[in-house]
Coordinates of C-alpha atoms in Angstrom, one line a residue:
Chain A
X25 CA -168.2 -46.5 -20.0
X26 CA -170.0 -49.0 -17.9
X27 CA -173.0 -50.7 -19.4
X28 CA -175.4 -51.3 -16.5
X29 CA -178.0 -53.5 -18.0
X30 CA -179.1 -54.9 -14.7
X31 CA -181.4 -57.7 -13.6
X32 CA -182.0 -59.0 -10.1
X33 CA -178.6 -59.6 -8.4
X34 CA -177.7 -62.3 -5.9
X35 CA -178.7 -61.6 -2.3
X36 CA -181.7 -59.3 -2.9
X37 CA -184.2 -62.2 -2.6
X38 CA -183.6 -65.0 0.0
X39 CA -182.1 -68.3 -1.0
X40 CA -185.2 -70.5 -0.5
X41 CA -187.4 -68.2 -2.5
X42 CA -184.8 -68.0 -5.3
X43 CA -184.7 -71.8 -5.4
X44 CA -188.5 -72.1 -5.6
X45 CA -188.5 -69.7 -8.6
X46 CA -185.7 -71.7 -10.3
X47 CA -188.0 -74.7 -10.0
X48 CA -190.9 -72.7 -11.4
X49 CA -188.8 -71.4 -14.2
X50 CA -187.4 -74.8 -15.2
X51 CA -190.9 -76.3 -15.2
X52 CA -192.4 -73.5 -17.2
X53 CA -189.6 -73.5 -19.8
X54 CA -189.9 -77.3 -20.2
X55 CA -193.7 -76.7 -20.9
X56 CA -192.8 -73.9 -23.4
X57 CA -190.4 -76.2 -25.3
X58 CA -193.2 -78.8 -25.7
X59 CA -195.6 -76.1 -26.9
X60 CA -193.0 -74.3 -29.0
X61 CA -192.3 -77.4 -31.1
X62 CA -195.6 -77.1 -32.8
X63 CA -194.6 -73.6 -34.0
X64 CA -190.9 -74.3 -34.7
X65 CA -190.5 -75.2 -38.4
X66 CA -187.5 -74.7 -40.6
X67 CA -188.4 -71.0 -41.0
X68 CA -189.2 -70.1 -37.5
X69 CA -186.1 -71.7 -35.9
X70 CA -183.5 -69.3 -37.5
X71 CA -185.9 -66.4 -37.0
X72 CA -186.1 -67.2 -33.3
X73 CA -182.3 -67.2 -33.1
X74 CA -182.3 -63.7 -34.7
X75 CA -185.0 -62.4 -32.3
X76 CA -182.9 -63.6 -29.3
X77 CA -179.8 -62.0 -30.7
X78 CA -181.7 -58.7 -31.4
X79 CA -183.1 -58.6 -27.9
X80 CA -179.6 -59.2 -26.5
X81 CA -178.4 -56.2 -28.5
X82 CA -181.2 -53.9 -27.6
X83 CA -181.0 -54.8 -23.9
X84 CA -177.5 -53.2 -24.0
X85 CA -179.1 -49.9 -25.0
X86 CA -180.1 -48.3 -21.7
X87 CA -182.1 -45.1 -22.3
X88 CA -182.7 -42.3 -19.7
X89 CA -186.2 -42.2 -18.3
X90 CA -185.7 -39.8 -15.3
X91 CA -182.7 -37.9 -14.0
X92 CA -180.3 -40.6 -12.7
X93 CA -182.6 -43.5 -13.8
X94 CA -182.4 -45.5 -17.0
X95 CA -184.0 -48.6 -18.4
X96 CA -183.8 -51.0 -21.2
X97 CA -186.1 -53.1 -23.3
X98 CA -187.2 -56.5 -21.9
X99 CA -188.4 -57.9 -25.2
X100 CA -191.3 -60.1 -24.3
X101 CA -193.9 -58.4 -26.4
X102 CA -191.6 -58.0 -29.4
X103 CA -190.8 -61.7 -29.3
X104 CA -194.5 -62.6 -29.0
X105 CA -195.4 -60.7 -32.1
X106 CA -192.5 -62.0 -34.2
X107 CA -192.2 -65.6 -33.1
X108 CA -195.2 -66.4 -30.9
X109 CA -195.6 -66.8 -27.1
X110 CA -193.9 -70.1 -26.5
X111 CA -190.9 -69.6 -28.7
X112 CA -190.9 -65.9 -27.5
X113 CA -190.5 -66.9 -23.8
X114 CA -187.7 -69.2 -24.8
X115 CA -185.9 -66.4 -26.8
X116 CA -186.0 -64.0 -23.7
X117 CA -184.8 -66.9 -21.5
X118 CA -181.9 -67.6 -23.8
X119 CA -180.8 -63.9 -23.6
X120 CA -181.1 -64.0 -19.8
X121 CA -179.1 -67.2 -19.5
X122 CA -176.3 -65.9 -21.8
X123 CA -176.2 -62.6 -19.9
X124 CA -176.0 -64.4 -16.5
X125 CA -173.4 -66.9 -17.5
X126 CA -171.1 -64.9 -19.7
X127 CA -171.7 -61.2 -18.8
X128 CA -172.3 -61.5 -15.0
X129 CA -175.6 -59.7 -15.4
X130 CA -178.3 -61.0 -13.2
X131 CA -177.3 -63.3 -10.4
X132 CA -177.0 -67.1 -11.0
X133 CA -179.0 -67.7 -7.9
X134 CA -181.5 -65.2 -9.1
X135 CA -181.9 -66.6 -12.6
X136 CA -185.2 -68.2 -11.8
X137 CA -186.5 -64.8 -10.5
X138 CA -185.3 -63.0 -13.6
X139 CA -186.7 -65.6 -16.0
X140 CA -190.1 -65.6 -14.2
X141 CA -190.4 -61.8 -14.4
X142 CA -189.1 -61.1 -17.9
X143 CA -189.5 -64.3 -19.9
X144 CA -192.7 -65.7 -18.3
X145 CA -194.7 -62.9 -16.8
X146 CA -193.7 -60.2 -19.3
X147 CA -194.2 -62.4 -22.3
X148 CA -197.5 -63.8 -21.0
X149 CA -198.9 -60.3 -20.4
X150 CA -197.7 -59.2 -23.8
X151 CA -199.3 -62.3 -25.5
X152 CA -202.7 -61.8 -23.9
X153 CA -202.9 -58.2 -24.9
X154 CA -201.6 -58.8 -28.5
X155 CA -204.0 -61.7 -29.0
X156 CA -206.9 -59.6 -27.7
X157 CA -206.1 -56.4 -29.6
X158 CA -205.5 -58.2 -32.9
X159 CA -209.0 -59.6 -32.8
X160 CA -210.5 -56.1 -33.0
X161 CA -207.9 -54.1 -34.9
X162 CA -207.1 -54.4 -38.6
X163 CA -204.0 -56.5 -39.5
X164 CA -202.0 -53.6 -41.0
X165 CA -198.4 -52.7 -40.1
X166 CA -199.6 -49.5 -38.5
X167 CA -202.0 -51.1 -36.2
X168 CA -199.5 -53.9 -35.4
X169 CA -197.2 -51.0 -34.3
X170 CA -199.9 -49.6 -32.0
X171 CA -200.5 -53.1 -30.6
X172 CA -196.8 -53.5 -29.9
X173 CA -196.6 -50.2 -28.1
X174 CA -199.6 -50.8 -25.9
X175 CA -198.7 -54.4 -25.1
X176 CA -195.1 -53.5 -24.3
X177 CA -196.0 -50.8 -21.8
X178 CA -198.4 -53.2 -19.9
X179 CA -196.0 -56.1 -20.2
X180 CA -193.1 -54.2 -18.7
X181 CA -195.2 -53.0 -15.7
X182 CA -196.4 -56.5 -15.1
X183 CA -192.8 -57.8 -15.1
X184 CA -191.8 -55.1 -12.6
X185 CA -194.6 -56.2 -10.3
X186 CA -193.3 -59.8 -10.5
X187 CA -190.2 -58.5 -8.7
X188 CA -192.5 -56.9 -6.1
X189 CA -194.2 -60.3 -5.5
X190 CA -190.8 -62.0 -5.2
X191 CA -189.6 -59.3 -2.8
X192 CA -192.8 -59.7 -0.7
X193 CA -192.0 -63.5 -0.5
X194 CA -188.3 -63.3 0.1
X195 CA -187.0 -59.8 0.4
X196 CA -183.8 -59.6 2.5
X197 CA -184.5 -56.0 3.6
X198 CA -187.4 -54.6 5.5
X199 CA -188.7 -51.9 3.2
X200 CA -192.3 -50.8 2.6
X201 CA -194.0 -52.9 -0.1
X202 CA -196.3 -50.2 -1.4
X203 CA -193.2 -48.0 -1.7
X204 CA -191.3 -50.6 -3.7
X205 CA -194.3 -51.4 -5.8
X206 CA -195.0 -47.7 -6.6
X207 CA -191.3 -47.0 -7.4
X208 CA -191.1 -50.1 -9.7
X209 CA -194.4 -49.3 -11.4
X210 CA -193.6 -45.6 -11.9
X211 CA -190.2 -46.1 -13.4
X212 CA -191.3 -49.1 -15.5
X213 CA -194.3 -47.2 -17.1
X214 CA -191.6 -44.9 -18.5
X215 CA -189.3 -47.8 -19.5
X216 CA -192.4 -49.5 -21.0
X217 CA -193.0 -46.4 -23.2
X218 CA -189.4 -46.6 -24.4
X219 CA -189.7 -50.3 -25.0
X220 CA -193.0 -49.7 -26.8
X221 CA -191.4 -47.3 -29.2
X222 CA -188.5 -49.7 -30.0
X223 CA -190.9 -52.7 -30.3
X224 CA -193.3 -50.8 -32.5
X225 CA -190.5 -49.6 -34.8
X226 CA -189.1 -53.1 -35.1
X227 CA -192.4 -54.9 -35.8
X228 CA -193.5 -52.3 -38.3
X229 CA -190.2 -52.6 -40.2
X230 CA -190.4 -56.4 -40.3
X231 CA -194.1 -56.3 -41.2
X232 CA -193.3 -54.0 -44.2
X233 CA -190.3 -56.0 -45.4
X234 CA -191.4 -59.6 -44.7
X235 CA -195.0 -59.8 -43.4
X236 CA -194.9 -63.5 -43.8
X237 CA -192.2 -63.7 -41.1
X238 CA -194.5 -62.0 -38.5
X239 CA -196.1 -64.7 -36.3
X240 CA -198.8 -62.3 -35.1
X241 CA -200.0 -61.6 -38.7
X242 CA -200.1 -65.3 -39.5
X243 CA -201.6 -66.7 -36.3
X244 CA -203.8 -64.1 -34.7
X245 CA -205.5 -63.4 -38.0
X246 CA -208.8 -65.0 -37.1
X247 CA -210.2 -66.2 -33.8
X248 CA -210.6 -69.7 -35.3
X249 CA -207.5 -70.9 -37.1
X250 CA -206.7 -74.5 -36.4
X251 CA -204.7 -75.5 -39.5
X252 CA -203.1 -74.1 -42.6
X253 CA -199.9 -73.2 -40.7
X254 CA -197.3 -72.0 -43.2
X255 CA -199.7 -72.7 -46.1
X256 CA -199.7 -69.1 -47.0
X257 CA -196.5 -67.3 -47.6
Chain B
X17 CA -183.6 -72.5 -45.1
X18 CA -184.4 -70.5 -48.3
X19 CA -181.9 -68.0 -49.6
X20 CA -184.4 -65.2 -49.2
X21 CA -184.8 -66.0 -45.5
X22 CA -181.0 -66.3 -45.2
X23 CA -180.6 -62.7 -46.4
X24 CA -183.3 -61.5 -44.0
X25 CA -181.5 -63.2 -41.1
X26 CA -178.1 -61.8 -42.2
X27 CA -179.6 -58.3 -42.4
X28 CA -181.2 -58.6 -39.0
X29 CA -177.9 -59.8 -37.5
X30 CA -176.1 -56.9 -39.0
X31 CA -178.5 -54.4 -37.4
X32 CA -178.1 -56.3 -34.0
X33 CA -174.3 -56.1 -34.4
X34 CA -174.4 -52.4 -35.1
X35 CA -176.7 -51.8 -32.1
X36 CA -174.6 -53.9 -29.7
X37 CA -171.2 -53.0 -31.1
X38 CA -171.6 -49.3 -31.8
X39 CA -174.8 -47.7 -30.4
X40 CA -174.3 -49.5 -27.1
X41 CA -171.4 -47.1 -26.4
X42 CA -173.9 -44.2 -26.3
X43 CA -176.3 -46.0 -23.8
X44 CA -177.2 -44.3 -20.5
X45 CA -174.9 -45.2 -17.6
X46 CA -177.5 -44.4 -15.0
X47 CA -178.9 -47.1 -12.7
X48 CA -181.9 -48.8 -14.4
X49 CA -185.4 -48.9 -12.9
X50 CA -184.7 -52.0 -10.8
X51 CA -181.3 -50.7 -9.7
X52 CA -182.8 -47.4 -8.8
X53 CA -185.4 -49.1 -6.6
X54 CA -182.7 -51.2 -5.0
X55 CA -181.0 -48.0 -4.0
X56 CA -184.1 -46.5 -2.5
X57 CA -183.7 -45.8 1.2
X58 CA -180.0 -45.3 1.2
X59 CA -177.9 -42.2 0.9
X60 CA -174.8 -42.1 -1.3
X61 CA -171.7 -40.0 -1.4
X62 CA -169.9 -38.6 -4.4
X63 CA -168.1 -41.9 -5.0
X64 CA -171.4 -43.8 -5.0
X65 CA -170.7 -45.5 -1.7
X66 CA -173.6 -46.1 0.7
X67 CA -173.4 -43.6 3.6
X68 CA -176.6 -44.5 5.5
X69 CA -180.1 -45.8 5.5
X70 CA -181.5 -49.2 4.5
X71 CA -181.8 -50.4 1.0
X72 CA -181.7 -53.6 -1.0
X73 CA -178.4 -52.8 -2.5
X74 CA -176.7 -53.5 0.9
X75 CA -177.7 -57.2 0.5
X76 CA -176.4 -57.6 -3.0
X77 CA -173.9 -60.5 -3.2
X78 CA -171.0 -61.2 -5.5
X79 CA -171.8 -62.6 -8.9
X80 CA -170.7 -66.2 -9.4
X81 CA -169.6 -65.4 -12.9
X82 CA -167.9 -62.1 -11.9
X83 CA -164.6 -63.5 -13.2
X84 CA -166.0 -64.2 -16.7
X85 CA -163.8 -62.6 -19.4
X86 CA -166.9 -60.7 -20.6
X87 CA -168.2 -59.7 -17.2
X88 CA -170.1 -56.4 -17.1
X89 CA -170.2 -56.1 -20.9
X90 CA -166.5 -55.5 -21.4
X91 CA -163.6 -57.7 -22.5
X92 CA -161.1 -58.2 -19.8
X93 CA -157.7 -56.9 -20.9
X94 CA -159.0 -54.4 -23.4
X95 CA -158.4 -51.0 -21.9
X96 CA -160.1 -48.8 -24.5
X97 CA -163.7 -48.7 -23.1
X98 CA -165.3 -48.1 -26.5
X99 CA -163.5 -51.1 -28.0
X100 CA -164.1 -53.2 -24.9
X101 CA -167.9 -52.6 -25.0
X102 CA -168.0 -53.0 -28.8
X103 CA -166.2 -56.4 -28.7
X104 CA -168.3 -57.6 -25.8
X105 CA -171.5 -56.6 -27.6
X106 CA -170.5 -58.2 -30.8
X107 CA -169.5 -61.4 -29.0
X108 CA -172.9 -61.4 -27.2
X109 CA -175.0 -61.0 -30.3
X110 CA -173.1 -63.8 -32.1
X111 CA -173.1 -66.1 -29.1
X112 CA -176.8 -65.5 -28.4
X113 CA -177.7 -66.2 -32.1
X114 CA -175.6 -69.3 -32.2
X115 CA -177.0 -70.7 -28.9
X116 CA -180.6 -69.7 -29.8
X117 CA -180.7 -70.7 -33.4
X118 CA -178.8 -73.9 -32.6
X119 CA -181.2 -74.9 -29.8
X120 CA -184.3 -74.0 -31.8
X121 CA -183.1 -75.9 -34.8
X122 CA -182.5 -79.0 -32.7
X123 CA -186.0 -79.0 -31.2
X124 CA -187.9 -77.9 -34.4
X125 CA -190.5 -80.2 -35.7
X126 CA -189.4 -82.3 -38.7
X127 CA -192.7 -83.5 -40.0
X128 CA -193.3 -81.1 -42.8
X129 CA -191.3 -79.1 -45.2
X130 CA -192.1 -75.4 -45.4

């Protein structure tokens, strides 16, 4: 069978706009590397490799959301909870780059667009929600699962609207924007629910087996944590 | 890296390999949310060829890496589709882990032992 894990292909968005987003993506990822170094210790580095490999695997698992329409996990929220926002954005980017270069999934010209939507916008939205929700909810595996679910749904819809923005700027066809936006939002709410279930199952499992490896449980514990990183294990 | 963390990473990789190597063969083959949007506005015949209308899909260009031996999540030259997807998925998980863990290990901070 054909696995149709699909990202934005070449030609859907104009060349100049694609190039602008490659510049945006490179600049943002460079910033992420600088910020990520503070989080990346001997323990988080291999964990981040595992998160990237896991997201690659789950992105192959397209699930049906409507007759004739499927979807797959994007992974931003899952990565935020397990390895934090900066490393998380880099994990999702790693997956997108491997998929583009080796699996011909997502155009090479469109790599900046795909990274912006899934690795930057999706991860940022997931991070903001996870950080906000974990300030008011108890830090138990169950509530972490609920947080993962809610943040995943929102994050996937935000990522889908990133495409709508790119299409508005450089779409190569003249289609109605509200129609594109509505179709993307509608299908991606359903994809987000699927992603939410997968992300929740994953983080609850890790939180039960090795709570010390869950970034969100270590870092979003209190509004004011400035030090003591890795001091508790 | 402690031995305990090593076991966790190995266990996680095994789960990822099973998902990409086995479960992936049962994934839906329908167009995904973005692809479905890209098809909106066009009509298709039974062979999935565009028969009319205007949609994004008409603008889709060739992929620069279309000749990759792993293109479209299969291994070129392996005719059995189950095996082809399984091998491509396994390779993808191992390559992504190697690239990711290697890059993260190189840029990690070295100032304190954990």
